[in-house]
CSV table of C-alpha atoms in Angstrom, one decimal:
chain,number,residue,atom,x,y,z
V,17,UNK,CA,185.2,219.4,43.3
V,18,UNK,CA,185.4,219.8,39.2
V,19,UNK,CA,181.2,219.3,39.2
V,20,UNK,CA,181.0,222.0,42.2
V,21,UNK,CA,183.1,224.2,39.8
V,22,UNK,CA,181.4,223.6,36.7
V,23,UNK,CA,178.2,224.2,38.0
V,24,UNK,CA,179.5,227.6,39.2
V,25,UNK,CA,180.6,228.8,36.0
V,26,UNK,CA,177.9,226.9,34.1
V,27,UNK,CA,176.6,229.6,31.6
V,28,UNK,CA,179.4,232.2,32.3
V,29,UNK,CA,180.9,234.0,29.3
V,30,UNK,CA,184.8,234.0,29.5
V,31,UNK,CA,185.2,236.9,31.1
V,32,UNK,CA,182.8,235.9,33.8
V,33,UNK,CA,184.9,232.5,34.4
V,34,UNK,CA,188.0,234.5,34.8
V,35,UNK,CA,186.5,236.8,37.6
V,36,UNK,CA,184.9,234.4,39.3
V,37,UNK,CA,188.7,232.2,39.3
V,38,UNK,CA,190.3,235.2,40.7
V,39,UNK,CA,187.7,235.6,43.4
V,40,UNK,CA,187.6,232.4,44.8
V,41,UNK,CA,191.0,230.8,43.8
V,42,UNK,CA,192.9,234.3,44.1
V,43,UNK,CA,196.9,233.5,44.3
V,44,UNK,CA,196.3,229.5,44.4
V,45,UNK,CA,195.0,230.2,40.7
V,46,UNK,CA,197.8,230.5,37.5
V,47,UNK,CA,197.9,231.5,34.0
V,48,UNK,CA,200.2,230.0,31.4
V,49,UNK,CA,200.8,232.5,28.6
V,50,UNK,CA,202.4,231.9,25.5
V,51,UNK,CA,201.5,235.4,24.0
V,52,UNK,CA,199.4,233.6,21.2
V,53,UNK,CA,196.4,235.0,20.0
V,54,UNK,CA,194.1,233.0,22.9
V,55,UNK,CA,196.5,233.8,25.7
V,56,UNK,CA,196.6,237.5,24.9
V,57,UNK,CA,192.7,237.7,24.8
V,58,UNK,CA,193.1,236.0,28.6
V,59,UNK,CA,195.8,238.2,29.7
V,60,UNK,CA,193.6,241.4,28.6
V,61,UNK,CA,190.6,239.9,31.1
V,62,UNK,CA,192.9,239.2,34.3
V,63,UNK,CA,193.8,242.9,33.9
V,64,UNK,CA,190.3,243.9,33.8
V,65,UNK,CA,188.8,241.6,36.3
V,66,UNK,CA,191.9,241.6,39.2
V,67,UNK,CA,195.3,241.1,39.8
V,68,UNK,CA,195.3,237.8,42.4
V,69,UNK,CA,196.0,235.1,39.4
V,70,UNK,CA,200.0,234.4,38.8
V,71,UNK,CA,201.1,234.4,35.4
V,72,UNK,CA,204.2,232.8,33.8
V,73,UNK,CA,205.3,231.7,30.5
V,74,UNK,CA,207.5,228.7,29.2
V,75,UNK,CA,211.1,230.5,28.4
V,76,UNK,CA,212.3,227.7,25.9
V,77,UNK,CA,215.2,229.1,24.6
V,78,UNK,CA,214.2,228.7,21.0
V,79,UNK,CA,211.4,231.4,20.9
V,80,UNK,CA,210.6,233.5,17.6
V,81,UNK,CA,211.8,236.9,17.6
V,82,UNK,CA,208.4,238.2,17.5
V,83,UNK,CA,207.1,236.3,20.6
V,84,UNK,CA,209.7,238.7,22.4
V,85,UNK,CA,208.0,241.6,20.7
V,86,UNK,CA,204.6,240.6,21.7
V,87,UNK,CA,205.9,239.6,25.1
V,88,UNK,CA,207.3,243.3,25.7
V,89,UNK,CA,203.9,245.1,24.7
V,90,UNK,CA,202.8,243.1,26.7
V,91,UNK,CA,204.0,243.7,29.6
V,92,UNK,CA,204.2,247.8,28.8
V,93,UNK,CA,200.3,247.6,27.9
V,94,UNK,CA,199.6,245.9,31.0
V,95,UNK,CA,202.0,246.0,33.5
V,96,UNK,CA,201.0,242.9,34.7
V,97,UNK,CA,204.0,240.5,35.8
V,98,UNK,CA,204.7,237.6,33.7
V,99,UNK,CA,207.1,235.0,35.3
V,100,UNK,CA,210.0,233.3,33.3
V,101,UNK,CA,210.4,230.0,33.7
V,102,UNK,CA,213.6,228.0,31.4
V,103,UNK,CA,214.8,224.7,31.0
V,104,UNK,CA,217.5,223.0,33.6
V,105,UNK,CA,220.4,224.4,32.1
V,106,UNK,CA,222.6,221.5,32.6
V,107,UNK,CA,219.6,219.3,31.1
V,108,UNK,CA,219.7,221.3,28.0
V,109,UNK,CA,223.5,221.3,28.0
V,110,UNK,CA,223.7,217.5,27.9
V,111,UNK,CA,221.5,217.4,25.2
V,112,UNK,CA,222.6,219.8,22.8
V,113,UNK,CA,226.3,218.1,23.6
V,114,UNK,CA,225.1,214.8,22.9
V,115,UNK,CA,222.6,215.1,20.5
V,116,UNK,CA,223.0,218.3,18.4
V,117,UNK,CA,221.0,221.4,18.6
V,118,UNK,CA,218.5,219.5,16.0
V,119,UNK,CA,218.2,216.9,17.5
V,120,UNK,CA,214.3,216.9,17.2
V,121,UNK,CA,213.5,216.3,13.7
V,122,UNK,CA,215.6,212.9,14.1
V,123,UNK,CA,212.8,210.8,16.0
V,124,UNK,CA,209.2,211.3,17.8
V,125,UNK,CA,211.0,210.6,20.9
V,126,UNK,CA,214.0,212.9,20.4
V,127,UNK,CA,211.5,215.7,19.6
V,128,UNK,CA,209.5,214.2,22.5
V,129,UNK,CA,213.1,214.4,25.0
V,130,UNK,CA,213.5,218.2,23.7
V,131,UNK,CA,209.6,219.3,24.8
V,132,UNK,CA,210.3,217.5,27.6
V,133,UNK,CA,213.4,219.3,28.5
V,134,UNK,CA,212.2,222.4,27.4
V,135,UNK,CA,208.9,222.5,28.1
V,136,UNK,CA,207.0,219.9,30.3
V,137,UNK,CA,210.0,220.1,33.1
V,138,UNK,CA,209.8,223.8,33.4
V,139,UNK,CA,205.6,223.6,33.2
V,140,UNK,CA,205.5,220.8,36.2
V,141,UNK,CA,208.2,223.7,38.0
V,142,UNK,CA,205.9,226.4,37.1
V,143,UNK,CA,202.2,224.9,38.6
V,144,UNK,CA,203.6,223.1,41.5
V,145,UNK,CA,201.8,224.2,44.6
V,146,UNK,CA,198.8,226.0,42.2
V,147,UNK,CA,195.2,224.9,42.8
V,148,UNK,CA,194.0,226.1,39.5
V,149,UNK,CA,195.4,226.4,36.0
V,150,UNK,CA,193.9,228.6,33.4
V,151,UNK,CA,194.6,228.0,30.0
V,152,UNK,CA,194.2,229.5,26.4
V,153,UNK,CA,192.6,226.3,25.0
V,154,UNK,CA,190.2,226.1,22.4
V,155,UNK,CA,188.0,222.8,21.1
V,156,UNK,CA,188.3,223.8,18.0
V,157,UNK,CA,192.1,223.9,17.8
V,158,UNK,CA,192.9,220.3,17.1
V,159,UNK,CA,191.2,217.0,16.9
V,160,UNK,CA,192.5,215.8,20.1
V,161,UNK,CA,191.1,219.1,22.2
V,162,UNK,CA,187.9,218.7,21.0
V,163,UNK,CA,188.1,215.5,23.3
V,164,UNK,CA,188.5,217.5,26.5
V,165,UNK,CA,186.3,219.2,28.8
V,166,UNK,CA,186.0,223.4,29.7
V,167,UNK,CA,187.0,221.9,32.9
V,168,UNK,CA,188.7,219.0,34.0
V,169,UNK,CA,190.8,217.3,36.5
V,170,UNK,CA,194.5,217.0,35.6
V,171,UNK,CA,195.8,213.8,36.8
V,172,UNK,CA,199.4,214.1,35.9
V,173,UNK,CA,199.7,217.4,37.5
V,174,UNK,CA,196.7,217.2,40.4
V,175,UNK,CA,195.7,220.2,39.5
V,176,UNK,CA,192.1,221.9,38.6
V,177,UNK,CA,192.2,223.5,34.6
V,178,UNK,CA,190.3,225.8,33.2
V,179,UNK,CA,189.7,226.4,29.6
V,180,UNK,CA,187.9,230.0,29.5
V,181,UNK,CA,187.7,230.3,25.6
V,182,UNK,CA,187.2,226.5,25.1
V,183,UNK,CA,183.6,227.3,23.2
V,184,UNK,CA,185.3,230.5,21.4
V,185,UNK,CA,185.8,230.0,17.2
V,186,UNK,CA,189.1,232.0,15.8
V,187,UNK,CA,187.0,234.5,14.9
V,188,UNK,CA,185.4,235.3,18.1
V,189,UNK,CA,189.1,235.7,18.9
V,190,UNK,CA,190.1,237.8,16.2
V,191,UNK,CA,186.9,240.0,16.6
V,192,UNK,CA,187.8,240.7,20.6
V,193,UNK,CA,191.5,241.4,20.3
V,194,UNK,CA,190.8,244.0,17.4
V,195,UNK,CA,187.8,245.3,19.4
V,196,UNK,CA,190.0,245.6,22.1
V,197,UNK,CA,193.0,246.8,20.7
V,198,UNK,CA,194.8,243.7,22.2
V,199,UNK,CA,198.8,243.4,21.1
V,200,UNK,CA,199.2,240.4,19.2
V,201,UNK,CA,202.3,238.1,17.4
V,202,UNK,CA,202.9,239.9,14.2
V,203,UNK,CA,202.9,236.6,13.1
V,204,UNK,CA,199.6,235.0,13.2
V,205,UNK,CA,198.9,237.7,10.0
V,206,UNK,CA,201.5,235.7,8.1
V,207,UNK,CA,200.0,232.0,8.5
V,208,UNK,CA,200.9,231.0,12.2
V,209,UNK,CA,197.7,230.4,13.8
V,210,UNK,CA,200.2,228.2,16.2
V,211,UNK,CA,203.0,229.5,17.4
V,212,UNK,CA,205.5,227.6,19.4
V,213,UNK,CA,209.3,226.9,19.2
V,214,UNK,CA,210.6,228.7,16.2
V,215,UNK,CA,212.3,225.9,14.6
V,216,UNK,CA,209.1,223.6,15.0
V,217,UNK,CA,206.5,225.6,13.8
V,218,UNK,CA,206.0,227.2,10.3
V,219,UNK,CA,202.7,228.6,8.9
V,220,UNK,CA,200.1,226.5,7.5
V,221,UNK,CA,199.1,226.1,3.7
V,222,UNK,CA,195.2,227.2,2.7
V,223,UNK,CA,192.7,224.4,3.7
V,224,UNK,CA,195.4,222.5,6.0
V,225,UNK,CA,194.4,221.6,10.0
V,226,UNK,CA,195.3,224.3,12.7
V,227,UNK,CA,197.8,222.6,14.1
V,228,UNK,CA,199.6,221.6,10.6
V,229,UNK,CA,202.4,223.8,11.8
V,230,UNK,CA,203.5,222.6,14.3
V,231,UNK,CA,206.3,219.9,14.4
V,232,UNK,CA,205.2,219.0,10.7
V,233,UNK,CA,207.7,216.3,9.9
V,234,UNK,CA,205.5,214.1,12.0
V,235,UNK,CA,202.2,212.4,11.3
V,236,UNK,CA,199.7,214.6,11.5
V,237,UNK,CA,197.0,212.6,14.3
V,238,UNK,CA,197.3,214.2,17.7
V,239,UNK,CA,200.3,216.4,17.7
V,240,UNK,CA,201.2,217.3,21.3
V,241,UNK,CA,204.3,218.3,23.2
V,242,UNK,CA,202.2,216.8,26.0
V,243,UNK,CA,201.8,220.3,28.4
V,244,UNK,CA,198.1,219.4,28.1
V,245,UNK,CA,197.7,215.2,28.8
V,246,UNK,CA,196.2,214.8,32.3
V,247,UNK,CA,196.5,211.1,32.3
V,248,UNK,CA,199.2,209.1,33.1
């Protein structure tokens, strides 16, 4: 199935991929958003090609106040809808009880627990059932992405991805959301080319790797809150 699909959308520019998704995965196909600069550009292509993708976004209860921003112009530019998916509440309580609300910068596996909690729960929640899973990923982002495929089979979930902008530099990104008068986090103009939980991620110095940002207490080689490993 994954060579019958990349040979369908072999030579397809991103907007192509997307349209042909929604045509022949309609509702078995979903978007995860995280109203970054890639998943905007994506979002703006759904509502331009068709409506029959689902879209949702990781509610992790730590979000930075301008994620919200973005996520409301969002939804008033587009009116496309976005579902909300948050951690097990009694999950989260346990933790935060047992462990502090910090407890993340204490260990690579308490900061692995929290993503967990927060994050990779609430993904597996949000895909079950799905076919297809389109994604804002980008080779370029990281070391470890460059390693991955435009399409590829995700074992851990058994689910089809699909990386649309996978080929696209951050200036093919930039260029489309001013062309296109996208809405965008305010703040990827102040050094966050990564945005995730706001008390993991801070902007990056001159000259320092795209994902430096994020969770930079820890060694820098293949820094991942694990949404994206498809093997076991």
């Amino acid at each position: 199935m994954i060579q019958d699909f990349k040979k369908e959308i072999e030579g397809l520019d991103a907007k192509a991929i997307i349209s042909y998704v929604n045509e022949k995965w309609g509702d078995t196909a979903v978007f995860s958003t995280s109203f970054g600069i890639e998943d905007q550009v994506i979002t703006h292509l759904l509502d331009q090609v068709g409506r029959e993708v689902h879209i949702f976004t990781l509610e992790t209860g730590r979000l930075f106040p301008e994620t919200y921003k973005v996520w409301n112009r969002t939804l008033e530019k587009y009116g496309l809808p976005i579902k909300a998916y948050y951690p097990n509440t009694e999950r989260v309580e346990k933790l935060v009880t047992e462990k502090g609300p910090t407890s993340f910068y204490h260990s690579i596996e308490d900061r692995k627990e929290c993503c967990h909690i927060r994050k990779i729960e609430p993904l597996q929640r949000a895909i079950k059932g799905y076919k297809v899973w389109i994604t804002g990923i980008r080779a370029e982002q990281s070391a470890n992405r460059e390693d991955m495929e435009s399409v590829e089979w995700d074992e851990v979930n058994q689910i089809i991805k699909v990386h649309p902008l996978f080929h696209w530099t951050l200036q093919d990104v930039e260029s489309f959301i001013k062309e296109n008068n996208v809405p965008y986090n305010a703040l990827h103009d102040k050094g966050f080319p990564s945005i995730g939980c706001q008390p993991c991620t801070r902007a990056i110095l001159p000259g320092e790797d795209f994902r430096a940002g994020r969770w930079w207490w820890e060694d820098k080689s293949k820094k991942e809150c694990g949404l994206h490993r498809t093997t076991n």
